[in-house]
Amino acid sequence: MSPESRLTIDLDAMAANYAAIQAEGGGVEIAPVVKADGYGLGVGPVARRLWALGARRFFVARASEGAALRRELGARDATLYVLDGALAGQEELLRDFHLTPVLASAEQVARWDGIAGLHIDTGMNRVGVSPADAGALAHRRFEMVMSHLGSAEAADNARTTGQLTRFREVRPLFPHSPASLSASAGAFKGEAYRYDFVRPGISLYGGGPFETPDARIKAVATLDAPILQIRDLRPGDQVGYGKMFTADRPMRVAVAGAGYADGVLRTAHARGAAALDGVLCPFLAITMDMIVVDLAACPGARVGDRLELLGPNARLDDLSAAAGSVAHEILTGLSRRAERQYIGTVA
Ligand SMILES: *Cc1c(COP(=O)(O)O)cnc(C)c1O
């Protein structure tokens, strides 16, 4: 094994998450979101395994991502939705790769005459046609109709119930089109939010639906790095750059060979932790190539031991909370420096 940082992507864990989301929804169809290179985990291996699990509709953001996904899936006959819709100048790309734009404005609906989904803006205020404008489109056959929730991770949220109400009102305009409202969070909010298919991204890849570790969801990405050195600090010793950390007592610390250039957000340094044999060791400093952790809880640590920076013990949602971010940003920010390996059944 190389003595460098390593990213392990567990496709069996992803399969377990797929099954968990489906079971939560009483067998609801899963239409995986694989934008941004499968949330940074590699769209080819991820999408082929999802296909093997039964997924037949996939979502990407960009038309170029749709083209790349079509190449990765080869002859597999899947519907590939492009959330940007049909941007002017991309019509040929969409047609050449048999992509299905999710039309995101009245202007796009007027310009695109091919097969398409329709995005209705029920209150996310990014893209989509307004519920008021949807009425004028009821004569058209859409391959599906969808909307997207802006605050579904929060419990008892008035914005979310308002969006649900508006989607309920427009849905009957398109009685022949399957409907979708929910991403990962909404898929766990109960029957009313599920409609004909759900569009999970982050919970397939190891993030809890409600931005906190969830027992139903397994870690998919594990980032680990070796301990390069173990050092003793005296009170007053400063670690790393600037004022990141100053010891107030004698401490043993480990220096591991990964840093924010591998995707461990620097802002996590004050609150995050790595795991060694399942025991959490708080971060003290995160620099580009090295992370320093407190070994108080791990007196047996040795040079060469591998610290888990992200994985089944150092949970994705804990790292993102420590960094003041979301799990999506952590995964899509994993860099290409760590050596990658896939485990589990590769389809
Ligand atoms: C990104 C995205 C999703 C997936 O969201 P997760 O929170 O990762 O489950 C679903 N639908 C739309 C429209 C999106 O942009």
mmCIF file of C-alpha atoms and ligand atoms in Angstrom:
data_model
loop_
_atom_site.group_PDB
_atom_site.id
_atom_site.type_symbol
_atom_site.label_atom_id
_atom_site.label_comp_id
_atom_site.label_asym_id
_atom_site.label_seq_id
_atom_site.Cartn_x
_atom_site.Cartn_y
_atom_site.Cartn_z
ATOM 1 C CA MET A 1 0.000 0.000 0.000
ATOM 2 C CA SER A 2 1.252 3.453 -0.845
ATOM 3 C CA PRO A 3 2.178 5.494 2.232
ATOM 4 C CA GLU A 4 0.113 8.428 0.958
ATOM 5 C CA SER A 5 -3.445 9.697 1.346
ATOM 6 C CA ARG A 6 -6.106 7.400 -0.061
ATOM 7 C CA LEU A 7 -9.774 7.756 -0.968
ATOM 8 C CA THR A 8 -11.771 4.529 -0.841
ATOM 9 C CA ILE A 9 -15.235 4.515 -2.409
ATOM 10 C CA ASP A 10 -17.428 1.696 -1.177
ATOM 11 C CA LEU A 11 -20.006 0.883 -3.849
ATOM 12 C CA ASP A 12 -21.671 -1.748 -1.640
ATOM 13 C CA ALA A 13 -22.298 0.931 0.989
ATOM 14 C CA MET A 14 -23.851 3.079 -1.747
ATOM 15 C CA ALA A 15 -26.049 0.114 -2.702
ATOM 16 C CA ALA A 16 -27.145 -0.234 0.927
ATOM 17 C CA ASN A 17 -28.071 3.465 0.966
ATOM 18 C CA TYR A 18 -30.069 3.035 -2.239
ATOM 19 C CA ALA A 19 -31.955 0.166 -0.609
ATOM 20 C CA ALA A 20 -32.496 2.183 2.588
ATOM 21 C CA ILE A 21 -33.981 5.150 0.712
ATOM 22 C CA GLN A 22 -36.192 2.824 -1.309
ATOM 23 C CA ALA A 23 -37.347 0.956 1.807
ATOM 24 C CA GLU A 24 -38.096 4.253 3.559
ATOM 25 C CA GLY A 25 -40.317 5.133 0.600
ATOM 26 C CA GLY A 26 -42.153 1.801 0.509
ATOM 27 C CA GLY A 27 -40.409 0.808 -2.727
ATOM 28 C CA VAL A 28 -40.523 4.256 -4.368
ATOM 29 C CA GLU A 29 -38.536 4.636 -7.589
ATOM 30 C CA ILE A 30 -35.065 6.103 -7.058
ATOM 31 C CA ALA A 31 -33.798 8.526 -9.711
ATOM 32 C CA PRO A 32 -30.215 9.172 -8.589
ATOM 33 C CA VAL A 33 -28.631 12.600 -8.894
ATOM 34 C CA VAL A 34 -25.101 12.126 -10.207
ATOM 35 C CA LYS A 35 -24.166 15.733 -11.034
ATOM 36 C CA ALA A 36 -20.659 17.059 -10.395
ATOM 37 C CA ASP A 37 -19.011 13.743 -11.303
ATOM 38 C CA GLY A 38 -21.263 11.735 -9.030
ATOM 39 C CA TYR A 39 -20.722 14.144 -6.104
ATOM 40 C CA GLY A 40 -16.996 13.822 -6.655
ATOM 41 C CA LEU A 41 -16.952 10.042 -6.361
ATOM 42 C CA GLY A 42 -16.643 9.259 -10.081
ATOM 43 C CA VAL A 43 -19.758 9.279 -12.223
ATOM 44 C CA GLY A 44 -18.853 6.159 -14.223
ATOM 45 C CA PRO A 45 -18.490 3.580 -11.427
ATOM 46 C CA VAL A 46 -21.263 5.236 -9.414
ATOM 47 C CA ALA A 47 -23.830 5.374 -12.229
ATOM 48 C CA ARG A 48 -23.078 1.867 -13.535
ATOM 49 C CA ARG A 49 -23.624 0.410 -10.081
ATOM 50 C CA LEU A 50 -26.829 2.426 -9.652
ATOM 51 C CA TRP A 51 -28.035 1.085 -12.981
ATOM 52 C CA ALA A 52 -27.291 -2.454 -11.792
ATOM 53 C CA LEU A 53 -29.439 -1.697 -8.742
ATOM 54 C CA GLY A 54 -32.343 -0.785 -11.006
ATOM 55 C CA ALA A 55 -32.075 2.979 -11.532
ATOM 56 C CA ARG A 56 -33.308 4.058 -14.968
ATOM 57 C CA ARG A 57 -33.571 7.839 -14.575
ATOM 58 C CA PHE A 58 -30.503 9.899 -13.681
ATOM 59 C CA PHE A 59 -30.089 13.625 -13.058
ATOM 60 C CA VAL A 60 -27.155 15.875 -13.865
ATOM 61 C CA ALA A 61 -26.882 19.661 -13.761
ATOM 62 C CA ARG A 62 -25.073 20.433 -17.016
ATOM 63 C CA ALA A 63 -25.573 19.150 -20.551
ATOM 64 C CA SER A 64 -21.841 18.380 -20.683
ATOM 65 C CA GLU A 65 -22.266 16.156 -17.615
ATOM 66 C CA GLY A 66 -25.112 14.410 -19.393
ATOM 67 C CA ALA A 67 -22.891 13.727 -22.397
ATOM 68 C CA ALA A 68 -20.156 12.308 -20.154
ATOM 69 C CA LEU A 69 -22.706 10.164 -18.322
ATOM 70 C CA ARG A 70 -24.123 8.848 -21.607
ATOM 71 C CA ARG A 71 -20.627 7.750 -22.600
ATOM 72 C CA GLU A 72 -20.112 6.048 -19.233
ATOM 73 C CA LEU A 73 -23.410 4.184 -19.466
ATOM 74 C CA GLY A 74 -22.823 3.045 -23.033
ATOM 75 C CA ALA A 75 -25.741 1.025 -24.385
ATOM 76 C CA ARG A 76 -27.668 1.062 -21.095
ATOM 77 C CA ASP A 77 -31.009 2.640 -21.921
ATOM 78 C CA ALA A 78 -31.437 5.275 -19.223
ATOM 79 C CA THR A 79 -33.231 8.606 -19.219
ATOM 80 C CA LEU A 80 -30.684 11.318 -18.453
ATOM 81 C CA TYR A 81 -32.184 14.570 -17.223
ATOM 82 C CA VAL A 82 -30.338 17.869 -17.458
ATOM 83 C CA LEU A 83 -31.407 20.295 -14.723
ATOM 84 C CA ASP A 84 -30.103 23.341 -16.594
ATOM 85 C CA GLY A 85 -32.858 22.605 -19.082
ATOM 86 C CA ALA A 86 -32.289 23.537 -22.718
ATOM 87 C CA LEU A 87 -29.825 26.417 -22.724
ATOM 88 C CA ALA A 88 -29.582 28.337 -25.996
ATOM 89 C CA GLY A 89 -26.733 26.868 -28.024
ATOM 90 C CA GLN A 90 -26.862 23.422 -26.382
ATOM 91 C CA GLU A 91 -29.719 21.961 -28.395
ATOM 92 C CA GLU A 92 -27.404 19.868 -30.540
ATOM 93 C CA LEU A 93 -25.497 18.468 -27.565
ATOM 94 C CA LEU A 94 -28.792 17.524 -25.915
ATOM 95 C CA ARG A 95 -30.047 15.778 -29.035
ATOM 96 C CA ASP A 96 -26.767 14.047 -29.926
ATOM 97 C CA PHE A 97 -26.563 12.397 -26.505
ATOM 98 C CA HIS A 98 -30.304 11.766 -26.128
ATOM 99 C CA LEU A 99 -30.511 13.953 -23.054
ATOM 100 C CA THR A 100 -33.819 15.052 -21.570
ATOM 101 C CA PRO A 101 -33.734 18.701 -20.519
ATOM 102 C CA VAL A 102 -35.828 19.652 -17.525
ATOM 103 C CA LEU A 103 -37.166 22.893 -18.970
ATOM 104 C CA ALA A 104 -36.514 25.616 -16.459
ATOM 105 C CA SER A 105 -38.223 28.714 -17.876
ATOM 106 C CA ALA A 106 -41.104 29.694 -20.138
ATOM 107 C CA GLU A 107 -38.535 30.809 -22.709
ATOM 108 C CA GLN A 108 -37.028 27.295 -22.781
ATOM 109 C CA VAL A 109 -40.472 25.730 -23.138
ATOM 110 C CA ALA A 110 -41.133 27.978 -26.149
ATOM 111 C CA ARG A 111 -37.797 27.197 -27.806
ATOM 112 C CA TRP A 112 -37.411 23.410 -27.192
ATOM 113 C CA ASP A 113 -39.781 21.117 -29.059
ATOM 114 C CA GLY A 114 -38.249 17.757 -28.146
ATOM 115 C CA ILE A 115 -38.938 15.413 -25.246
ATOM 116 C CA ALA A 116 -38.537 17.258 -21.958
ATOM 117 C CA GLY A 117 -39.311 17.395 -18.280
ATOM 118 C CA LEU A 118 -40.727 20.532 -16.682
ATOM 119 C CA HIS A 119 -39.323 22.232 -13.595
ATOM 120 C CA ILE A 120 -41.905 24.140 -11.576
ATOM 121 C CA ASP A 121 -40.613 26.708 -9.094
ATOM 122 C CA THR A 122 -42.672 26.276 -5.944
ATOM 123 C CA GLY A 123 -40.463 28.526 -3.816
ATOM 124 C CA MET A 124 -36.804 27.635 -4.268
ATOM 125 C CA ASN A 125 -36.453 30.766 -6.406
ATOM 126 C CA ARG A 126 -33.638 29.496 -8.561
ATOM 127 C CA VAL A 127 -35.061 28.053 -11.776
ATOM 128 C CA GLY A 128 -38.372 26.750 -13.031
ATOM 129 C CA VAL A 129 -41.657 28.152 -14.323
ATOM 130 C CA SER A 130 -43.967 29.716 -11.772
ATOM 131 C CA PRO A 131 -47.143 27.885 -10.763
ATOM 132 C CA ALA A 132 -49.067 30.776 -12.350
ATOM 133 C CA ASP A 133 -47.352 30.209 -15.715
ATOM 134 C CA ALA A 134 -47.728 26.428 -15.540
ATOM 135 C CA GLY A 135 -51.425 26.627 -16.372
ATOM 136 C CA ALA A 136 -50.677 27.874 -19.896
ATOM 137 C CA LEU A 137 -48.437 24.806 -20.475
ATOM 138 C CA ALA A 138 -50.970 22.167 -19.525
ATOM 139 C CA HIS A 139 -51.617 21.300 -23.167
ATOM 140 C CA ARG A 140 -48.055 20.053 -23.606
ATOM 141 C CA ARG A 141 -46.941 16.524 -22.799
ATOM 142 C CA PHE A 142 -43.977 16.558 -20.438
ATOM 143 C CA GLU A 143 -41.977 13.414 -19.823
ATOM 144 C CA MET A 144 -42.194 14.299 -16.106
ATOM 145 C CA VAL A 145 -42.859 17.311 -13.885
ATOM 146 C CA MET A 146 -40.793 18.202 -10.850
ATOM 147 C CA SER A 147 -40.029 20.793 -8.240
ATOM 148 C CA HIS A 148 -37.287 21.137 -5.639
ATOM 149 C CA LEU A 149 -37.502 21.902 -1.918
ATOM 150 C CA GLY A 150 -35.290 24.598 -0.414
ATOM 151 C CA SER A 151 -35.472 23.763 3.288
ATOM 152 C CA ALA A 152 -36.467 20.101 3.457
ATOM 153 C CA GLU A 153 -33.742 19.211 5.984
ATOM 154 C CA ALA A 154 -35.496 21.367 8.620
ATOM 155 C CA ALA A 155 -38.367 19.901 10.643
ATOM 156 C CA ASP A 156 -41.803 21.588 10.609
ATOM 157 C CA ASN A 157 -40.790 24.219 8.151
ATOM 158 C CA ALA A 158 -43.405 26.624 6.757
ATOM 159 C CA ARG A 159 -41.426 27.098 3.552
ATOM 160 C CA THR A 160 -41.502 23.346 2.909
ATOM 161 C CA THR A 161 -45.207 22.915 3.573
ATOM 162 C CA GLY A 162 -45.878 25.952 1.356
ATOM 163 C CA GLN A 163 -43.896 24.359 -1.468
ATOM 164 C CA LEU A 164 -45.766 21.078 -1.000
ATOM 165 C CA THR A 165 -49.102 22.901 -1.213
ATOM 166 C CA ARG A 166 -48.126 24.700 -4.422
ATOM 167 C CA PHE A 167 -46.869 21.466 -6.010
ATOM 168 C CA ARG A 168 -50.114 19.733 -5.050
ATOM 169 C CA GLU A 169 -52.046 22.496 -6.785
ATOM 170 C CA VAL A 170 -50.165 22.350 -10.113
ATOM 171 C CA ARG A 171 -49.650 18.596 -10.293
ATOM 172 C CA PRO A 172 -53.200 17.904 -11.667
ATOM 173 C CA LEU A 173 -52.421 20.086 -14.703
ATOM 174 C CA PHE A 174 -50.126 17.307 -15.922
ATOM 175 C CA PRO A 175 -52.039 14.112 -15.186
ATOM 176 C CA HIS A 176 -50.061 11.994 -17.656
ATOM 177 C CA SER A 177 -46.607 12.960 -16.412
ATOM 178 C CA PRO A 178 -44.872 11.247 -13.497
ATOM 179 C CA ALA A 179 -44.064 13.748 -10.751
ATOM 180 C CA SER A 180 -41.109 14.279 -8.419
ATOM 181 C CA LEU A 181 -40.655 16.718 -5.544
ATOM 182 C CA SER A 182 -37.983 15.376 -3.245
ATOM 183 C CA ALA A 183 -34.228 15.048 -3.002
ATOM 184 C CA SER A 184 -32.597 13.123 -0.116
ATOM 185 C CA ALA A 185 -34.261 15.062 2.708
ATOM 186 C CA GLY A 186 -37.763 15.020 1.239
ATOM 187 C CA ALA A 187 -37.473 11.289 0.550
ATOM 188 C CA PHE A 188 -37.409 10.816 4.342
ATOM 189 C CA LYS A 189 -40.290 13.176 5.103
ATOM 190 C CA GLY A 190 -43.138 10.826 4.479
ATOM 191 C CA GLU A 191 -45.553 9.707 1.804
ATOM 192 C CA ALA A 192 -46.860 13.187 0.861
ATOM 193 C CA TYR A 193 -43.413 14.228 -0.383
ATOM 194 C CA ARG A 194 -42.549 11.181 -2.454
ATOM 195 C CA TYR A 195 -44.770 11.267 -5.546
ATOM 196 C CA ASP A 196 -43.692 8.927 -8.380
ATOM 197 C CA PHE A 197 -39.945 9.047 -7.922
ATOM 198 C CA VAL A 198 -37.443 10.696 -5.595
ATOM 199 C CA ARG A 199 -34.139 12.316 -6.580
ATOM 200 C CA PRO A 200 -31.581 11.585 -3.876
ATOM 201 C CA GLY A 201 -27.990 12.639 -4.183
ATOM 202 C CA ILE A 202 -26.180 13.094 -0.893
ATOM 203 C CA SER A 203 -27.831 10.235 1.000
ATOM 204 C CA LEU A 204 -26.758 7.761 -1.672
ATOM 205 C CA TYR A 205 -23.205 8.941 -1.050
ATOM 206 C CA GLY A 206 -23.199 8.817 2.739
ATOM 207 C CA GLY A 207 -24.744 12.061 3.988
ATOM 208 C CA GLY A 208 -27.675 11.857 6.378
ATOM 209 C CA PRO A 209 -30.903 13.261 4.896
ATOM 210 C CA PHE A 210 -31.145 15.879 7.624
ATOM 211 C CA GLU A 211 -27.520 17.088 7.651
ATOM 212 C CA THR A 212 -26.600 14.950 10.638
ATOM 213 C CA PRO A 213 -25.291 11.366 10.795
ATOM 214 C CA ASP A 214 -28.213 8.988 10.275
ATOM 215 C CA ALA A 215 -28.202 5.332 11.302
ATOM 216 C CA ARG A 216 -29.932 4.370 8.041
ATOM 217 C CA ILE A 217 -27.145 5.779 5.871
ATOM 218 C CA LYS A 218 -23.660 4.250 5.550
ATOM 219 C CA ALA A 219 -20.393 6.028 4.812
ATOM 220 C CA VAL A 220 -19.404 5.617 1.156
ATOM 221 C CA ALA A 221 -16.220 7.698 0.965
ATOM 222 C CA THR A 222 -13.307 7.011 3.304
ATOM 223 C CA LEU A 223 -10.312 9.325 3.222
ATOM 224 C CA ASP A 224 -7.322 8.193 5.213
ATOM 225 C CA ALA A 225 -3.697 9.230 5.519
ATOM 226 C CA PRO A 226 -0.672 7.923 7.388
ATOM 227 C CA ILE A 227 0.780 9.430 10.529
ATOM 228 C CA LEU A 228 4.072 10.909 9.338
ATOM 229 C CA GLN A 229 5.402 11.961 12.746
ATOM 230 C CA ILE A 230 4.451 11.981 16.410
ATOM 231 C CA ARG A 231 5.588 14.958 18.455
ATOM 232 C CA ASP A 232 5.451 16.275 21.994
ATOM 233 C CA LEU A 233 4.306 19.842 22.590
ATOM 234 C CA ARG A 234 5.092 22.010 25.586
ATOM 235 C CA PRO A 235 2.704 24.622 26.939
ATOM 236 C CA GLY A 236 2.902 27.688 24.699
ATOM 237 C CA ASP A 237 3.984 25.805 21.550
ATOM 238 C CA GLN A 238 2.101 26.985 18.475
ATOM 239 C CA VAL A 239 1.130 24.486 15.780
ATOM 240 C CA GLY A 240 1.111 25.271 12.090
ATOM 241 C CA TYR A 241 0.504 28.713 10.614
ATOM 242 C CA GLY A 242 -0.512 31.811 12.505
ATOM 243 C CA LYS A 243 -2.665 31.294 15.535
ATOM 244 C CA MET A 244 -4.354 28.067 14.540
ATOM 245 C CA PHE A 245 -3.508 26.291 17.778
ATOM 246 C CA THR A 246 -1.416 26.975 20.887
ATOM 247 C CA ALA A 247 -0.863 24.203 23.450
ATOM 248 C CA ASP A 248 -1.813 25.116 27.016
ATOM 249 C CA ARG A 249 -0.412 21.884 28.470
ATOM 250 C CA PRO A 250 2.044 19.154 27.497
ATOM 251 C CA MET A 251 0.521 17.202 24.591
ATOM 252 C CA ARG A 252 1.317 14.374 22.215
ATOM 253 C CA VAL A 253 0.200 15.079 18.689
ATOM 254 C CA ALA A 254 0.295 13.265 15.372
ATOM 255 C CA VAL A 255 1.024 14.825 12.009
ATOM 256 C CA ALA A 256 -0.866 13.096 9.178
ATOM 257 C CA GLY A 257 -0.108 13.338 5.468
ATOM 258 C CA ALA A 258 -3.258 14.972 4.108
ATOM 259 C CA GLY A 259 -4.633 18.476 4.232
ATOM 260 C CA TYR A 260 -7.100 20.863 2.733
ATOM 261 C CA ALA A 261 -5.635 20.136 -0.689
ATOM 262 C CA ASP A 262 -7.145 16.664 -0.275
ATOM 263 C CA GLY A 263 -10.509 18.195 0.595
ATOM 264 C CA VAL A 264 -10.472 18.394 4.393
ATOM 265 C CA LEU A 265 -11.835 21.921 4.727
ATOM 266 C CA ARG A 266 -9.496 24.175 6.673
ATOM 267 C CA THR A 267 -12.402 25.735 8.550
ATOM 268 C CA ALA A 268 -12.913 22.387 10.351
ATOM 269 C CA HIS A 269 -9.668 22.785 12.326
ATOM 270 C CA ALA A 270 -11.223 24.055 15.552
ATOM 271 C CA ARG A 271 -14.081 21.564 15.851
ATOM 272 C CA GLY A 272 -13.458 18.507 13.675
ATOM 273 C CA ALA A 273 -11.774 15.208 14.481
ATOM 274 C CA ALA A 274 -10.081 12.298 12.774
ATOM 275 C CA ALA A 275 -10.481 8.684 13.884
ATOM 276 C CA LEU A 276 -7.820 6.166 14.819
ATOM 277 C CA ASP A 277 -9.115 2.625 15.318
ATOM 278 C CA GLY A 278 -12.555 4.138 15.820
ATOM 279 C CA VAL A 279 -11.431 6.606 18.518
ATOM 280 C CA LEU A 280 -11.818 10.311 17.697
ATOM 281 C CA CYS A 281 -8.719 12.522 17.850
ATOM 282 C CA PRO A 282 -9.530 16.255 17.596
ATOM 283 C CA PHE A 283 -7.928 18.314 14.840
ATOM 284 C CA LEU A 284 -5.530 20.988 16.054
ATOM 285 C CA ALA A 285 -4.402 22.392 12.715
ATOM 286 C CA ILE A 286 -5.205 21.800 9.053
ATOM 287 C CA THR A 287 -2.717 23.001 6.462
ATOM 288 C CA MET A 288 -2.514 22.273 2.751
ATOM 289 C CA ASP A 289 -0.667 18.970 3.058
ATOM 290 C CA MET A 290 -0.689 18.100 6.754
ATOM 291 C CA ILE A 291 -3.173 17.762 9.558
ATOM 292 C CA VAL A 292 -2.177 17.791 13.233
ATOM 293 C CA VAL A 293 -4.365 15.935 15.734
ATOM 294 C CA ASP A 294 -4.375 15.553 19.504
ATOM 295 C CA LEU A 295 -3.414 12.023 20.598
ATOM 296 C CA ALA A 296 -4.676 12.274 24.197
ATOM 297 C CA ALA A 297 -7.343 9.640 23.488
ATOM 298 C CA CYS A 298 -4.981 7.436 21.446
ATOM 299 C CA PRO A 299 -1.785 6.879 23.433
ATOM 300 C CA GLY A 300 -0.909 3.785 21.371
ATOM 301 C CA ALA A 301 -0.694 5.661 18.042
ATOM 302 C CA ARG A 302 2.425 4.966 15.963
ATOM 303 C CA VAL A 303 4.057 6.432 12.911
ATOM 304 C CA GLY A 304 2.542 4.758 9.852
ATOM 305 C CA ASP A 305 -0.860 4.153 11.444
ATOM 306 C CA ARG A 306 -3.608 5.446 9.168
ATOM 307 C CA LEU A 307 -5.832 8.241 10.409
ATOM 308 C CA GLU A 308 -9.390 8.259 9.064
ATOM 309 C CA LEU A 309 -10.236 11.832 8.098
ATOM 310 C CA LEU A 310 -13.603 10.923 6.630
ATOM 311 C CA GLY A 311 -15.408 7.607 6.797
ATOM 312 C CA PRO A 312 -17.500 5.327 9.003
ATOM 313 C CA ASN A 313 -16.052 6.818 12.225
ATOM 314 C CA ALA A 314 -15.124 10.356 11.162
ATOM 315 C CA ARG A 315 -18.596 11.023 9.785
ATOM 316 C CA LEU A 316 -19.205 13.177 6.741
ATOM 317 C CA ASP A 317 -21.945 15.198 8.441
ATOM 318 C CA ASP A 318 -19.760 15.828 11.488
ATOM 319 C CA LEU A 319 -16.906 17.057 9.317
ATOM 320 C CA SER A 320 -19.193 19.331 7.324
ATOM 321 C CA ALA A 321 -20.772 20.721 10.506
ATOM 322 C CA ALA A 322 -17.299 21.325 11.975
ATOM 323 C CA ALA A 323 -16.368 23.178 8.792
ATOM 324 C CA GLY A 324 -19.582 25.219 8.766
ATOM 325 C CA SER A 325 -20.522 23.610 5.482
ATOM 326 C CA VAL A 326 -22.709 20.850 4.052
ATOM 327 C CA ALA A 327 -21.819 17.272 3.153
ATOM 328 C CA HIS A 328 -22.300 18.080 -0.539
ATOM 329 C CA GLU A 329 -19.416 20.583 -0.437
ATOM 330 C CA ILE A 330 -17.088 18.136 1.319
ATOM 331 C CA LEU A 331 -17.668 15.361 -1.218
ATOM 332 C CA THR A 332 -17.503 17.563 -4.297
ATOM 333 C CA GLY A 333 -14.342 19.140 -2.885
ATOM 334 C CA LEU A 334 -12.412 15.869 -2.516
ATOM 335 C CA SER A 335 -9.413 16.340 -4.720
ATOM 336 C CA ARG A 336 -7.589 14.081 -7.110
ATOM 337 C CA ARG A 337 -4.458 14.000 -4.961
ATOM 338 C CA ALA A 338 -5.499 11.104 -2.765
ATOM 339 C CA GLU A 339 -5.095 7.803 -4.548
ATOM 340 C CA ARG A 340 -8.563 6.424 -5.395
ATOM 341 C CA GLN A 341 -9.825 2.911 -5.078
ATOM 342 C CA TYR A 342 -13.279 1.395 -5.445
ATOM 343 C CA ILE A 343 -14.393 -1.492 -3.286
ATOM 344 C CA GLY A 344 -17.538 -3.588 -3.424
ATOM 345 C CA THR A 345 -19.152 -4.850 -6.601
ATOM 346 C CA VAL A 346 -18.072 -2.749 -9.569
ATOM 347 C CA ALA A 347 -20.718 -3.024 -12.288
HETATM 348 C C1 LIG B 1 -28.790 18.460 -6.311
HETATM 349 C C2 LIG B 1 -30.245 18.225 -6.503
HETATM 350 C C3 LIG B 1 -30.864 17.095 -5.951
HETATM 351 C C4 LIG B 1 -30.166 16.169 -4.984
HETATM 352 O O1 LIG B 1 -30.075 16.789 -3.719
HETATM 353 P P1 LIG B 1 -29.468 16.018 -2.441
HETATM 354 O O2 LIG B 1 -29.621 16.995 -1.334
HETATM 355 O O3 LIG B 1 -28.031 15.776 -2.749
HETATM 356 O O4 LIG B 1 -30.218 14.771 -2.271
HETATM 357 C C5 LIG B 1 -32.183 16.847 -6.304
HETATM 358 N N1 LIG B 1 -32.865 17.691 -7.116
HETATM 359 C C6 LIG B 1 -32.320 18.824 -7.622
HETATM 360 C C7 LIG B 1 -33.131 19.720 -8.467
HETATM 361 C C8 LIG B 1 -30.989 19.134 -7.323
HETATM 362 O O5 LIG B 1 -30.451 20.258 -7.800
#
